[in-house]
Coordinates of N, CA and C in Angstrom, one line a residue:
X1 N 263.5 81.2 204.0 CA 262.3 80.8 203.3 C 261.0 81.0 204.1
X2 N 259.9 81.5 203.4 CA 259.1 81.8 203.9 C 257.9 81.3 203.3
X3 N 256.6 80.1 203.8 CA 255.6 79.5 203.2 C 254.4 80.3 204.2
X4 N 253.4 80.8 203.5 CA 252.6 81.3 203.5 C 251.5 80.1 204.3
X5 N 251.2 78.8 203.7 CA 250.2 78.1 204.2 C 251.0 76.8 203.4
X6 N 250.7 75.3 204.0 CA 250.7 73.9 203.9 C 251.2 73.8 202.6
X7 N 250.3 74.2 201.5 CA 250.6 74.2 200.1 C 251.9 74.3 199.7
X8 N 252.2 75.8 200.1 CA 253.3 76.6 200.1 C 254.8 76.0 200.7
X9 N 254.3 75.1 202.2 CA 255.2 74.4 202.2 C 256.0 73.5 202.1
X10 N 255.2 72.8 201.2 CA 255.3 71.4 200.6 C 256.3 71.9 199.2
X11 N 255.9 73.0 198.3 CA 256.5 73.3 197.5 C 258.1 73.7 198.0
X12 N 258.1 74.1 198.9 CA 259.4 74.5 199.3 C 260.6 73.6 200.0
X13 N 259.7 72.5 200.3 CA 260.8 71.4 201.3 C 262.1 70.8 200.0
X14 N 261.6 70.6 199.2 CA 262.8 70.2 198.0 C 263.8 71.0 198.3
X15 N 263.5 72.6 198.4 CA 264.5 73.9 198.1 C 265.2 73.2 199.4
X16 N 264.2 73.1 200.4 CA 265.2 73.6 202.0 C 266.0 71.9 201.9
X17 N 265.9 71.2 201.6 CA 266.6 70.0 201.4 C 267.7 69.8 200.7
X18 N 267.5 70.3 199.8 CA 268.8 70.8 198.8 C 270.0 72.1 199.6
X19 N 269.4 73.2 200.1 CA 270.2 73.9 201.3 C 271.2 73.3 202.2
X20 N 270.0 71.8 202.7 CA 270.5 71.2 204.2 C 271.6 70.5 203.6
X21 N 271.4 70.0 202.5 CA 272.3 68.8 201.8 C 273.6 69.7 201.5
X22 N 273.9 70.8 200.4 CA 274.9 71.7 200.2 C 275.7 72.1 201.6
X23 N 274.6 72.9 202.3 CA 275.4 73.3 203.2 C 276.2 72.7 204.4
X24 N 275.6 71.5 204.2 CA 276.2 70.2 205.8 C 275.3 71.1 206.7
X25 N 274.3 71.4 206.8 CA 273.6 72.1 208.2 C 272.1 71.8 208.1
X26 N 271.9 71.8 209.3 CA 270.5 71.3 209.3 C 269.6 72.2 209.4
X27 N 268.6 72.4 208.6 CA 267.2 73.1 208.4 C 266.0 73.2 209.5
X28 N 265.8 74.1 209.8 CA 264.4 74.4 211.0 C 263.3 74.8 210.4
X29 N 262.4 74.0 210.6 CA 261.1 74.6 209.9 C 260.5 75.7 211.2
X30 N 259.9 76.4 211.0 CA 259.3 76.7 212.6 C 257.9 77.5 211.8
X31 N 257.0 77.4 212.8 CA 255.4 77.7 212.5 C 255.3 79.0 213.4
X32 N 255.2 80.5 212.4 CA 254.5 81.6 213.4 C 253.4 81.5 213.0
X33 N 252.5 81.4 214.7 CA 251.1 81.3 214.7 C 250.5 82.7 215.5
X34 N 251.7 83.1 215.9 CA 250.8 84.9 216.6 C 251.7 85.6 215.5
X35 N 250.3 86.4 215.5 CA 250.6 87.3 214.9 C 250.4 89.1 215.8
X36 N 251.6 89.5 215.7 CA 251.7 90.9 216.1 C 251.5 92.0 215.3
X37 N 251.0 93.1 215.0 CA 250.8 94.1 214.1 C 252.3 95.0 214.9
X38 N 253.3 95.7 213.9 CA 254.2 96.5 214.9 C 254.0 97.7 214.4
X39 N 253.6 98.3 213.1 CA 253.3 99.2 212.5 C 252.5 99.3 211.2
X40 N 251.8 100.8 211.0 CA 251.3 100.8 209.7 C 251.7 101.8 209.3
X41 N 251.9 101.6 207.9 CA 252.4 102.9 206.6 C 251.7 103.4 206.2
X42 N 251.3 104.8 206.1 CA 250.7 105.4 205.5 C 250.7 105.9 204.0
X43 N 249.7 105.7 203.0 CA 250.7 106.0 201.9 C 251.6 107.2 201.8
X44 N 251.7 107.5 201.9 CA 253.0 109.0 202.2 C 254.0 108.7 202.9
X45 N 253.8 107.6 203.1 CA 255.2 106.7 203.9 C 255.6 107.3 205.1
X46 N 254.5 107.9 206.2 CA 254.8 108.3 207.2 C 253.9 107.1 208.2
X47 N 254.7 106.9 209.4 CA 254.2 106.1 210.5 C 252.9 106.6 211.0
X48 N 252.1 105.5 211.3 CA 250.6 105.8 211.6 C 250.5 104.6 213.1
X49 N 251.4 104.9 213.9 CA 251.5 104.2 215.3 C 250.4 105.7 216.1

């Protein structure tokens, strides 16, 4: 699962709790705060590195 911003993750904790409960395993939230660019597409779907 993937939450976009706070909002987003609030909607989602029910889902990931119902997961952790089903699966007997425990859930990680984790916060990516860097952001890397690795590539861009070109429309013609050729690499523009």
């Amino acid at each position: 699962m993937i939450a976009a911003d706070e909002v987003r993750l609030k909607l989602l904790l029910p889902w990931a709790r119902g997961i952790a409960q089903a699966s007997g395993k425990a859930i990680k939230l984790v916060k990516l705060s860097h952001r890397e660019d690795i590539m861009e597409i070109s429309p013609d779907g050729g690499s523009m590195q």
